[in-house]
Short mmCIF file of C-alpha atoms in Angstrom, two decimals:
data_model
loop_
_atom_site.label_atom_id
_atom_site.label_comp_id
_atom_site.label_asym_id
_atom_site.label_seq_id
_atom_site.Cartn_x
_atom_site.Cartn_y
_atom_site.Cartn_z
CA MET U 1 0.95 -1.81 14.86
CA LYS U 2 -2.43 -2.89 13.59
CA GLY U 3 -3.09 -1.68 10.06
CA ALA U 4 0.49 -0.54 9.43
CA ASP U 5 0.90 -2.79 6.37
CA ALA U 6 -2.35 -1.48 4.87
CA GLU U 7 -1.31 2.12 5.57
CA ASP U 8 2.10 1.53 3.98
CA ARG U 9 0.46 0.14 0.85
CA ALA U 10 -2.07 3.00 0.80
CA ALA U 11 0.73 5.59 1.07
CA ALA U 12 2.62 3.94 -1.80
CA TYR U 13 -0.56 3.85 -3.89
CA LEU U 14 -1.26 7.55 -3.28
CA LEU U 15 2.36 8.44 -4.11
CA GLY U 16 1.85 6.55 -7.37
CA LEU U 17 -1.08 8.85 -8.12
CA GLY U 18 1.33 11.80 -7.91
CA ARG U 19 0.46 12.93 -4.42
CA GLU U 20 2.83 14.13 -1.73
CA VAL U 21 2.41 12.57 1.72
CA LEU U 22 2.37 15.38 4.28
CA ALA U 23 1.54 13.44 7.43
CA ARG U 24 0.73 9.96 8.69
CA ASN U 25 -1.38 9.08 11.70
CA TYR U 26 -2.22 12.66 12.65
CA ARG U 27 -3.87 12.37 16.06
CA ILE U 28 -6.04 14.62 18.17
CA PRO U 29 -7.99 13.57 21.27
CA GLY U 30 -10.79 11.39 19.98
CA GLY U 31 -9.76 11.32 16.32
CA GLU U 32 -7.09 10.41 13.81
CA ILE U 33 -6.33 10.86 10.13
CA ASP U 34 -4.37 7.95 8.68
CA LEU U 35 -2.84 9.86 5.74
CA ILE U 36 -2.76 13.50 4.74
CA THR U 37 -1.67 14.09 1.16
CA CYS U 38 -1.56 16.92 -1.35
CA ASP U 39 -2.33 16.51 -5.04
CA SER U 40 -0.62 18.38 -7.88
CA GLY U 41 -3.31 21.05 -7.82
CA GLY U 42 -2.66 21.89 -4.17
CA THR U 43 -5.76 20.21 -2.72
CA LEU U 44 -5.24 18.59 0.67
CA ILE U 45 -6.74 15.11 0.97
CA PHE U 46 -7.47 13.50 4.32
CA THR U 47 -7.57 9.72 3.92
CA GLU U 48 -8.97 7.01 6.18
CA VAL U 49 -7.46 3.60 5.38
CA ARG U 50 -9.64 0.55 5.97
CA GLN U 51 -8.70 -3.05 5.31
CA ARG U 52 -10.68 -6.25 5.70
CA ARG U 53 -8.99 -9.58 5.11
CA GLN U 54 -12.35 -11.37 4.88
CA THR U 55 -15.88 -10.24 4.07
CA ARG U 56 -17.57 -12.28 6.80
CA TYR U 57 -18.44 -9.05 8.64
CA GLY U 58 -18.80 -6.88 5.53
CA SER U 59 -16.45 -5.05 3.21
CA ALA U 60 -13.80 -2.56 4.25
CA ALA U 61 -16.04 0.29 3.02
CA GLU U 62 -18.91 -0.96 5.18
CA SER U 63 -16.70 -0.64 8.27
CA VAL U 64 -16.65 3.17 8.02
CA THR U 65 -19.35 4.52 10.32
CA PRO U 66 -20.96 7.97 10.40
CA ARG U 67 -19.23 8.49 13.77
CA LYS U 68 -15.82 7.74 12.21
CA LEU U 69 -16.52 10.22 9.41
CA ALA U 70 -17.49 12.90 11.96
CA LEU U 71 -14.27 12.29 13.92
CA MET U 72 -12.28 12.41 10.70
CA HIS U 73 -13.89 15.74 9.77
CA ARG U 74 -13.05 17.14 13.21
CA ALA U 75 -9.43 15.97 12.97
CA ALA U 76 -9.10 17.47 9.47
CA LEU U 77 -10.36 20.85 10.70
CA GLU U 78 -7.94 20.67 13.62
CA TYR U 79 -5.04 19.93 11.23
CA LEU U 80 -5.97 22.87 9.02
CA THR U 81 -6.19 25.35 11.89
CA ARG U 82 -3.40 24.05 14.13
CA GLU U 83 -0.82 23.05 11.53
CA LEU U 84 -1.58 25.48 8.69
CA GLY U 85 -3.22 28.37 10.55
CA ARG U 86 -6.36 28.52 8.39
CA ASP U 87 -9.42 26.48 7.52
CA ASP U 88 -10.27 27.82 4.07
CA LEU U 89 -7.88 25.74 1.97
CA PRO U 90 -9.15 23.40 -0.75
CA CYS U 91 -9.47 19.94 0.78
CA ARG U 92 -11.53 16.79 0.83
CA LEU U 93 -12.03 13.59 2.78
CA GLU U 94 -11.72 10.13 1.28
CA VAL U 95 -11.62 6.51 2.32
CA LEU U 96 -9.12 4.09 0.80
CA THR U 97 -10.27 0.50 1.19
CA ILE U 98 -8.38 -2.74 0.78
CA ASP U 99 -10.49 -5.87 0.57
CA GLY U 100 -8.26 -8.90 1.08
CA PRO U 101 -4.65 -9.11 2.30
CA ALA U 102 -2.91 -5.77 2.87
CA GLN U 103 -0.28 -6.38 0.21
CA THR U 104 -2.46 -7.90 -2.52
CA GLY U 105 -6.10 -7.02 -1.84
CA GLU U 106 -8.23 -4.85 -4.10
CA ILE U 107 -7.82 -1.09 -3.52
CA GLN U 108 -10.68 1.33 -3.96
CA LEU U 109 -10.79 5.09 -3.35
CA LEU U 110 -14.09 6.55 -2.14
CA ASP U 111 -14.79 10.27 -1.84
CA VAL U 112 -16.69 11.20 1.30
CA LEU U 113 -19.73 13.33 0.56
CA GLU U 114 -20.91 15.59 3.35
#
């Protein structure tokens, strides 16, 4: 599966931050959330994982388009309503980037501002 190594490393990194992984690869028609985690304060975090081995076509962060963010937002709302029965829980979107090889590249967490 493409991106599985990067997602595995991202999940391990987020666990190291004290988060609990609730779901991986949550899919709805037209959208997906790579990782859904919960921090110690009870905030749900919806994470898109992006990895670029080389920067020839830009960084991993530059690969996240406004369309991808909109689809991510839609999938997060669907998760909240379908899986948890409400959409008023504390949550946020973020992008975890890995620039370089999946196992050794530099990790950066970026909050998505809407």
